[in-house]
Amino acid sequence: EIGHKLQKIGMLILFETVWNRVSKNRNNKKITRYYIDEFHLLLKTPQTAYASLEIWKRFRKWGGVPTGITQNISDLLASREIENIFSNTDFVYLLNQSSSDGEVLAKKLGISKNQLKYITNSKKGQGLIKFDEIILPFEDKFPKNTKLYKLMTTNFTENLK
């Protein structure tokens, strides 16, 4: 809501604030989790892309756990910085992707054709977890009639009932 012209400087101020928190928490022997939704948007401009890459490279050494979240994997993969971000990432959680995005991810992350079935036009609850060199397919059929499901669902209309 700060306007387009102030967004870049606003993001850089936010990055500095987050870094200060990570530093403070490190001194207090605390882990800092940093969740970045719509992560692909930060990689579109040089200043925020550079700052994001620096966070990714430095956070782990200081007790930070950055988590980038995006639905637009094509935009994310178009960034020059994504190679460095992927090489500094031990854990990747993948859900349904288009065929073209799945193929690109398969090449980037070493996903086999058999594993690709879990993320290409897949059912709800199917996906892949990549941890270091291990790629694990999963299928989660979580019961919908639980409080935990209602807390975790990303389907907005289910919580309107």
mmCIF file with all atom_site columns, C-alpha atoms in Angstrom:
data_model
loop_
_atom_site.group_PDB
_atom_site.id
_atom_site.type_symbol
_atom_site.label_atom_id
_atom_site.label_alt_id
_atom_site.label_comp_id
_atom_site.label_asym_id
_atom_site.label_entity_id
_atom_site.label_seq_id
_atom_site.pdbx_PDB_ins_code
_atom_site.Cartn_x
_atom_site.Cartn_y
_atom_site.Cartn_z
_atom_site.occupancy
_atom_site.B_iso_or_equiv
_atom_site.pdbx_formal_charge
_atom_site.auth_seq_id
_atom_site.auth_comp_id
_atom_site.auth_asym_id
_atom_site.auth_atom_id
_atom_site.pdbx_PDB_model_num
ATOM 1   C CA . GLU A 1 1   ? 0.000   0.000   0.000   1.00 0.00 ? 1   GLU A CA 1
ATOM 2   C CA . ILE A 1 2   ? 3.041   2.312   -0.037  1.00 0.00 ? 2   ILE A CA 1
ATOM 3   C CA . GLY A 1 3   ? 2.896   2.801   -3.795  1.00 0.00 ? 3   GLY A CA 1
ATOM 4   C CA . HIS A 1 4   ? 4.984   1.445   -6.627  1.00 0.00 ? 4   HIS A CA 1
ATOM 5   C CA . LYS A 1 5   ? 7.780   4.033   -6.380  1.00 0.00 ? 5   LYS A CA 1
ATOM 6   C CA . LEU A 1 6   ? 8.445   3.292   -2.701  1.00 0.00 ? 6   LEU A CA 1
ATOM 7   C CA . GLN A 1 7   ? 8.189   -0.515  -2.891  1.00 0.00 ? 7   GLN A CA 1
ATOM 8   C CA . LYS A 1 8   ? 11.890  -1.137  -3.586  1.00 0.00 ? 8   LYS A CA 1
ATOM 9   C CA . ILE A 1 9   ? 13.116  1.042   -0.743  1.00 0.00 ? 9   ILE A CA 1
ATOM 10  C CA . GLY A 1 10  ? 10.399  -0.411  1.504   1.00 0.00 ? 10  GLY A CA 1
ATOM 11  C CA . MET A 1 11  ? 11.612  -3.940  0.750   1.00 0.00 ? 11  MET A CA 1
ATOM 12  C CA . LEU A 1 12  ? 15.224  -2.999  1.407   1.00 0.00 ? 12  LEU A CA 1
ATOM 13  C CA . ILE A 1 13  ? 14.222  -1.513  4.775   1.00 0.00 ? 13  ILE A CA 1
ATOM 14  C CA . LEU A 1 14  ? 12.298  -4.691  5.538   1.00 0.00 ? 14  LEU A CA 1
ATOM 15  C CA . PHE A 1 15  ? 15.345  -6.830  4.634   1.00 0.00 ? 15  PHE A CA 1
ATOM 16  C CA . GLU A 1 16  ? 17.515  -4.770  6.961   1.00 0.00 ? 16  GLU A CA 1
ATOM 17  C CA . THR A 1 17  ? 14.955  -5.139  9.755   1.00 0.00 ? 17  THR A CA 1
ATOM 18  C CA . VAL A 1 18  ? 14.825  -8.907  9.262   1.00 0.00 ? 18  VAL A CA 1
ATOM 19  C CA . TRP A 1 19  ? 18.620  -9.149  9.206   1.00 0.00 ? 19  TRP A CA 1
ATOM 20  C CA . ASN A 1 20  ? 18.805  -7.193  12.466  1.00 0.00 ? 20  ASN A CA 1
ATOM 21  C CA . ARG A 1 21  ? 16.317  -9.616  14.029  1.00 0.00 ? 21  ARG A CA 1
ATOM 22  C CA . VAL A 1 22  ? 18.347  -12.627 12.846  1.00 0.00 ? 22  VAL A CA 1
ATOM 23  C CA . SER A 1 23  ? 21.497  -11.077 14.326  1.00 0.00 ? 23  SER A CA 1
ATOM 24  C CA . LYS A 1 24  ? 19.785  -10.331 17.636  1.00 0.00 ? 24  LYS A CA 1
ATOM 25  C CA . ASN A 1 25  ? 18.269  -13.825 17.810  1.00 0.00 ? 25  ASN A CA 1
ATOM 26  C CA . ARG A 1 26  ? 21.631  -15.421 17.007  1.00 0.00 ? 26  ARG A CA 1
ATOM 27  C CA . ASN A 1 27  ? 23.184  -13.640 19.957  1.00 0.00 ? 27  ASN A CA 1
ATOM 28  C CA . ASN A 1 28  ? 20.339  -15.042 22.089  1.00 0.00 ? 28  ASN A CA 1
ATOM 29  C CA . LYS A 1 29  ? 20.820  -18.536 20.558  1.00 0.00 ? 29  LYS A CA 1
ATOM 30  C CA . LYS A 1 30  ? 17.396  -18.487 18.856  1.00 0.00 ? 30  LYS A CA 1
ATOM 31  C CA . ILE A 1 31  ? 16.444  -19.667 15.378  1.00 0.00 ? 31  ILE A CA 1
ATOM 32  C CA . THR A 1 32  ? 14.631  -17.146 13.150  1.00 0.00 ? 32  THR A CA 1
ATOM 33  C CA . ARG A 1 33  ? 12.141  -18.421 10.590  1.00 0.00 ? 33  ARG A CA 1
ATOM 34  C CA . TYR A 1 34  ? 11.492  -16.021 7.720   1.00 0.00 ? 34  TYR A CA 1
ATOM 35  C CA . TYR A 1 35  ? 8.568   -16.810 5.380   1.00 0.00 ? 35  TYR A CA 1
ATOM 36  C CA . ILE A 1 36  ? 8.432   -14.994 2.041   1.00 0.00 ? 36  ILE A CA 1
ATOM 37  C CA . ASP A 1 37  ? 5.149   -15.438 0.163   1.00 0.00 ? 37  ASP A CA 1
ATOM 38  C CA . GLU A 1 38  ? 5.023   -14.627 -3.560  1.00 0.00 ? 38  GLU A CA 1
ATOM 39  C CA . PHE A 1 39  ? 8.805   -15.005 -3.552  1.00 0.00 ? 39  PHE A CA 1
ATOM 40  C CA . HIS A 1 40  ? 9.012   -14.706 -7.346  1.00 0.00 ? 40  HIS A CA 1
ATOM 41  C CA . LEU A 1 41  ? 8.082   -11.004 -7.052  1.00 0.00 ? 41  LEU A CA 1
ATOM 42  C CA . LEU A 1 42  ? 11.252  -10.245 -5.070  1.00 0.00 ? 42  LEU A CA 1
ATOM 43  C CA . LEU A 1 43  ? 13.415  -11.701 -7.829  1.00 0.00 ? 43  LEU A CA 1
ATOM 44  C CA . LYS A 1 44  ? 12.027  -9.371  -10.519 1.00 0.00 ? 44  LYS A CA 1
ATOM 45  C CA . THR A 1 45  ? 14.001  -6.254  -9.597  1.00 0.00 ? 45  THR A CA 1
ATOM 46  C CA . PRO A 1 46  ? 17.794  -6.214  -9.224  1.00 0.00 ? 46  PRO A CA 1
ATOM 47  C CA . GLN A 1 47  ? 17.863  -4.636  -5.748  1.00 0.00 ? 47  GLN A CA 1
ATOM 48  C CA . THR A 1 48  ? 15.395  -7.016  -4.099  1.00 0.00 ? 48  THR A CA 1
ATOM 49  C CA . ALA A 1 49  ? 16.774  -10.017 -6.022  1.00 0.00 ? 49  ALA A CA 1
ATOM 50  C CA . TYR A 1 50  ? 20.281  -9.251  -4.745  1.00 0.00 ? 50  TYR A CA 1
ATOM 51  C CA . ALA A 1 51  ? 19.020  -8.741  -1.195  1.00 0.00 ? 51  ALA A CA 1
ATOM 52  C CA . SER A 1 52  ? 17.059  -12.023 -1.360  1.00 0.00 ? 52  SER A CA 1
ATOM 53  C CA . LEU A 1 53  ? 20.139  -13.888 -2.533  1.00 0.00 ? 53  LEU A CA 1
ATOM 54  C CA . GLU A 1 54  ? 22.231  -12.410 0.273   1.00 0.00 ? 54  GLU A CA 1
ATOM 55  C CA . ILE A 1 55  ? 19.615  -13.470 2.811   1.00 0.00 ? 55  ILE A CA 1
ATOM 56  C CA . TRP A 1 56  ? 19.593  -16.985 1.382   1.00 0.00 ? 56  TRP A CA 1
ATOM 57  C CA . LYS A 1 57  ? 23.375  -17.270 1.503   1.00 0.00 ? 57  LYS A CA 1
ATOM 58  C CA . ARG A 1 58  ? 23.923  -15.765 4.962   1.00 0.00 ? 58  ARG A CA 1
ATOM 59  C CA . PHE A 1 59  ? 20.867  -16.670 7.036   1.00 0.00 ? 59  PHE A CA 1
ATOM 60  C CA . ARG A 1 60  ? 21.699  -20.320 7.690   1.00 0.00 ? 60  ARG A CA 1
ATOM 61  C CA . LYS A 1 61  ? 25.081  -19.439 9.174   1.00 0.00 ? 61  LYS A CA 1
ATOM 62  C CA . TRP A 1 62  ? 23.354  -17.043 11.558  1.00 0.00 ? 62  TRP A CA 1
ATOM 63  C CA . GLY A 1 63  ? 20.501  -19.322 12.667  1.00 0.00 ? 63  GLY A CA 1
ATOM 64  C CA . GLY A 1 64  ? 18.005  -18.121 10.081  1.00 0.00 ? 64  GLY A CA 1
ATOM 65  C CA . VAL A 1 65  ? 15.656  -20.339 8.110   1.00 0.00 ? 65  VAL A CA 1
ATOM 66  C CA . PRO A 1 66  ? 14.374  -18.532 5.001   1.00 0.00 ? 66  PRO A CA 1
ATOM 67  C CA . THR A 1 67  ? 11.367  -20.052 3.245   1.00 0.00 ? 67  THR A CA 1
ATOM 68  C CA . GLY A 1 68  ? 10.342  -18.864 -0.215  1.00 0.00 ? 68  GLY A CA 1
ATOM 69  C CA . ILE A 1 69  ? 6.762   -19.617 -1.247  1.00 0.00 ? 69  ILE A CA 1
ATOM 70  C CA . THR A 1 70  ? 5.426   -19.184 -4.775  1.00 0.00 ? 70  THR A CA 1
ATOM 71  C CA . GLN A 1 71  ? 2.805   -20.471 -7.169  1.00 0.00 ? 71  GLN A CA 1
ATOM 72  C CA . ASN A 1 72  ? 4.583   -18.932 -10.150 1.00 0.00 ? 72  ASN A CA 1
ATOM 73  C CA . ILE A 1 73  ? 7.497   -21.280 -10.596 1.00 0.00 ? 73  ILE A CA 1
ATOM 74  C CA . SER A 1 74  ? 8.107   -20.066 -14.187 1.00 0.00 ? 74  SER A CA 1
ATOM 75  C CA . ASP A 1 75  ? 8.749   -16.532 -12.921 1.00 0.00 ? 75  ASP A CA 1
ATOM 76  C CA . LEU A 1 76  ? 10.954  -17.876 -10.148 1.00 0.00 ? 76  LEU A CA 1
ATOM 77  C CA . LEU A 1 77  ? 13.022  -19.995 -12.536 1.00 0.00 ? 77  LEU A CA 1
ATOM 78  C CA . ALA A 1 78  ? 13.460  -17.026 -14.895 1.00 0.00 ? 78  ALA A CA 1
ATOM 79  C CA . SER A 1 79  ? 15.547  -15.222 -12.275 1.00 0.00 ? 79  SER A CA 1
ATOM 80  C CA . ARG A 1 80  ? 19.340  -15.297 -12.584 1.00 0.00 ? 80  ARG A CA 1
ATOM 81  C CA . GLU A 1 81  ? 19.584  -15.579 -8.800  1.00 0.00 ? 81  GLU A CA 1
ATOM 82  C CA . ILE A 1 82  ? 17.585  -18.815 -8.574  1.00 0.00 ? 82  ILE A CA 1
ATOM 83  C CA . GLU A 1 83  ? 20.632  -20.988 -9.336  1.00 0.00 ? 83  GLU A CA 1
ATOM 84  C CA . ASN A 1 84  ? 22.424  -19.626 -6.274  1.00 0.00 ? 84  ASN A CA 1
ATOM 85  C CA . ILE A 1 85  ? 19.284  -19.861 -4.171  1.00 0.00 ? 85  ILE A CA 1
ATOM 86  C CA . PHE A 1 86  ? 18.733  -23.512 -5.162  1.00 0.00 ? 86  PHE A CA 1
ATOM 87  C CA . SER A 1 87  ? 22.394  -24.316 -4.460  1.00 0.00 ? 87  SER A CA 1
ATOM 88  C CA . ASN A 1 88  ? 21.945  -22.829 -0.962  1.00 0.00 ? 88  ASN A CA 1
ATOM 89  C CA . THR A 1 89  ? 18.701  -24.717 -0.287  1.00 0.00 ? 89  THR A CA 1
ATOM 90  C CA . ASP A 1 90  ? 18.607  -28.142 1.358   1.00 0.00 ? 90  ASP A CA 1
ATOM 91  C CA . PHE A 1 91  ? 14.817  -28.597 1.475   1.00 0.00 ? 91  PHE A CA 1
ATOM 92  C CA . VAL A 1 92  ? 12.303  -28.133 -1.372  1.00 0.00 ? 92  VAL A CA 1
ATOM 93  C CA . TYR A 1 93  ? 8.592   -29.005 -1.095  1.00 0.00 ? 93  TYR A CA 1
ATOM 94  C CA . LEU A 1 94  ? 6.813   -29.247 -4.456  1.00 0.00 ? 94  LEU A CA 1
ATOM 95  C CA . LEU A 1 95  ? 3.120   -29.520 -5.214  1.00 0.00 ? 95  LEU A CA 1
ATOM 96  C CA . ASN A 1 96  ? 1.157   -29.537 -8.478  1.00 0.00 ? 96  ASN A CA 1
ATOM 97  C CA . GLN A 1 97  ? 2.918   -27.917 -11.456 1.00 0.00 ? 97  GLN A CA 1
ATOM 98  C CA . SER A 1 98  ? 2.074   -27.469 -15.122 1.00 0.00 ? 98  SER A CA 1
ATOM 99  C CA . SER A 1 99  ? 3.785   -29.888 -17.519 1.00 0.00 ? 99  SER A CA 1
ATOM 100 C CA . SER A 1 100 ? 6.221   -27.248 -18.765 1.00 0.00 ? 100 SER A CA 1
ATOM 101 C CA . ASP A 1 101 ? 7.177   -26.115 -15.241 1.00 0.00 ? 101 ASP A CA 1
ATOM 102 C CA . GLY A 1 102 ? 7.544   -29.732 -14.153 1.00 0.00 ? 102 GLY A CA 1
ATOM 103 C CA . GLU A 1 103 ? 9.989   -30.432 -16.979 1.00 0.00 ? 103 GLU A CA 1
ATOM 104 C CA . VAL A 1 104 ? 12.103  -27.404 -16.064 1.00 0.00 ? 104 VAL A CA 1
ATOM 105 C CA . LEU A 1 105 ? 12.102  -28.404 -12.388 1.00 0.00 ? 105 LEU A CA 1
ATOM 106 C CA . ALA A 1 106 ? 13.044  -31.973 -13.334 1.00 0.00 ? 106 ALA A CA 1
ATOM 107 C CA . LYS A 1 107 ? 16.163  -30.691 -15.085 1.00 0.00 ? 107 LYS A CA 1
ATOM 108 C CA . LYS A 1 108 ? 17.085  -28.208 -12.339 1.00 0.00 ? 108 LYS A CA 1
ATOM 109 C CA . LEU A 1 109 ? 16.511  -30.546 -9.386  1.00 0.00 ? 109 LEU A CA 1
ATOM 110 C CA . GLY A 1 110 ? 17.245  -33.970 -10.884 1.00 0.00 ? 110 GLY A CA 1
ATOM 111 C CA . ILE A 1 111 ? 13.689  -35.277 -10.687 1.00 0.00 ? 111 ILE A CA 1
ATOM 112 C CA . SER A 1 112 ? 13.043  -38.570 -12.520 1.00 0.00 ? 112 SER A CA 1
ATOM 113 C CA . LYS A 1 113 ? 10.128  -39.124 -14.914 1.00 0.00 ? 113 LYS A CA 1
ATOM 114 C CA . ASN A 1 114 ? 8.491   -41.426 -12.378 1.00 0.00 ? 114 ASN A CA 1
ATOM 115 C CA . GLN A 1 115 ? 8.814   -38.814 -9.608  1.00 0.00 ? 115 GLN A CA 1
ATOM 116 C CA . LEU A 1 116 ? 7.547   -36.105 -11.960 1.00 0.00 ? 116 LEU A CA 1
ATOM 117 C CA . LYS A 1 117 ? 4.095   -37.769 -11.917 1.00 0.00 ? 117 LYS A CA 1
ATOM 118 C CA . TYR A 1 118 ? 3.669   -36.571 -8.333  1.00 0.00 ? 118 TYR A CA 1
ATOM 119 C CA . ILE A 1 119 ? 3.910   -32.893 -9.293  1.00 0.00 ? 119 ILE A CA 1
ATOM 120 C CA . THR A 1 120 ? 2.695   -32.707 -12.910 1.00 0.00 ? 120 THR A CA 1
ATOM 121 C CA . ASN A 1 121 ? -1.060  -32.219 -13.087 1.00 0.00 ? 121 ASN A CA 1
ATOM 122 C CA . SER A 1 122 ? -1.273  -34.217 -9.863  1.00 0.00 ? 122 SER A CA 1
ATOM 123 C CA . LYS A 1 123 ? -4.083  -34.710 -7.371  1.00 0.00 ? 123 LYS A CA 1
ATOM 124 C CA . LYS A 1 124 ? -4.490  -32.649 -4.206  1.00 0.00 ? 124 LYS A CA 1
ATOM 125 C CA . GLY A 1 125 ? -2.185  -33.887 -1.489  1.00 0.00 ? 125 GLY A CA 1
ATOM 126 C CA . GLN A 1 126 ? 0.451   -35.265 -3.867  1.00 0.00 ? 126 GLN A CA 1
ATOM 127 C CA . GLY A 1 127 ? 3.926   -33.863 -4.228  1.00 0.00 ? 127 GLY A CA 1
ATOM 128 C CA . LEU A 1 128 ? 7.641   -34.268 -3.786  1.00 0.00 ? 128 LEU A CA 1
ATOM 129 C CA . ILE A 1 129 ? 9.969   -33.433 -0.959  1.00 0.00 ? 129 ILE A CA 1
ATOM 130 C CA . LYS A 1 130 ? 13.593  -32.873 -1.911  1.00 0.00 ? 130 LYS A CA 1
ATOM 131 C CA . PHE A 1 131 ? 16.047  -32.935 0.958   1.00 0.00 ? 131 PHE A CA 1
ATOM 132 C CA . ASP A 1 132 ? 19.660  -32.602 -0.109  1.00 0.00 ? 132 ASP A CA 1
ATOM 133 C CA . GLU A 1 133 ? 20.008  -35.405 -2.698  1.00 0.00 ? 133 GLU A CA 1
ATOM 134 C CA . ILE A 1 134 ? 16.947  -37.399 -1.577  1.00 0.00 ? 134 ILE A CA 1
ATOM 135 C CA . ILE A 1 135 ? 13.679  -36.963 -3.485  1.00 0.00 ? 135 ILE A CA 1
ATOM 136 C CA . LEU A 1 136 ? 10.662  -38.460 -1.759  1.00 0.00 ? 136 LEU A CA 1
ATOM 137 C CA . PRO A 1 137 ? 7.208   -38.689 -3.379  1.00 0.00 ? 137 PRO A CA 1
ATOM 138 C CA . PHE A 1 138 ? 4.222   -38.379 -1.037  1.00 0.00 ? 138 PHE A CA 1
ATOM 139 C CA . GLU A 1 139 ? 0.450   -38.638 -1.103  1.00 0.00 ? 139 GLU A CA 1
ATOM 140 C CA . ASP A 1 140 ? -1.378  -37.126 1.866   1.00 0.00 ? 140 ASP A CA 1
ATOM 141 C CA . LYS A 1 141 ? -5.064  -37.884 2.308   1.00 0.00 ? 141 LYS A CA 1
ATOM 142 C CA . PHE A 1 142 ? -5.711  -35.638 5.283   1.00 0.00 ? 142 PHE A CA 1
ATOM 143 C CA . PRO A 1 143 ? -9.198  -35.982 6.863   1.00 0.00 ? 143 PRO A CA 1
ATOM 144 C CA . LYS A 1 144 ? -11.233 -32.855 6.141   1.00 0.00 ? 144 LYS A CA 1
ATOM 145 C CA . ASN A 1 145 ? -13.423 -33.117 9.227   1.00 0.00 ? 145 ASN A CA 1
ATOM 146 C CA . THR A 1 146 ? -10.636 -32.123 11.657  1.00 0.00 ? 146 THR A CA 1
ATOM 147 C CA . LYS A 1 147 ? -9.670  -28.832 13.301  1.00 0.00 ? 147 LYS A CA 1
ATOM 148 C CA . LEU A 1 148 ? -6.133  -29.215 12.010  1.00 0.00 ? 148 LEU A CA 1
ATOM 149 C CA . TYR A 1 149 ? -7.352  -29.468 8.415   1.00 0.00 ? 149 TYR A CA 1
ATOM 150 C CA . LYS A 1 150 ? -9.416  -26.298 8.853   1.00 0.00 ? 150 LYS A CA 1
ATOM 151 C CA . LEU A 1 151 ? -6.318  -24.489 10.125  1.00 0.00 ? 151 LEU A CA 1
ATOM 152 C CA . MET A 1 152 ? -4.069  -25.709 7.314   1.00 0.00 ? 152 MET A CA 1
ATOM 153 C CA . THR A 1 153 ? -6.299  -25.582 4.246   1.00 0.00 ? 153 THR A CA 1
ATOM 154 C CA . THR A 1 154 ? -5.424  -22.990 1.626   1.00 0.00 ? 154 THR A CA 1
ATOM 155 C CA . ASN A 1 155 ? -8.868  -23.287 0.062   1.00 0.00 ? 155 ASN A CA 1
ATOM 156 C CA . PHE A 1 156 ? -10.480 -20.039 1.192   1.00 0.00 ? 156 PHE A CA 1
ATOM 157 C CA . THR A 1 157 ? -14.051 -21.160 0.480   1.00 0.00 ? 157 THR A CA 1
ATOM 158 C CA . GLU A 1 158 ? -13.776 -24.174 2.796   1.00 0.00 ? 158 GLU A CA 1
ATOM 159 C CA . ASN A 1 159 ? -13.392 -21.889 5.788   1.00 0.00 ? 159 ASN A CA 1
ATOM 160 C CA . LEU A 1 160 ? -16.451 -19.837 4.905   1.00 0.00 ? 160 LEU A CA 1
ATOM 161 C CA . LYS A 1 161 ? -18.778 -22.651 5.962   1.00 0.00 ? 161 LYS A CA 1
#
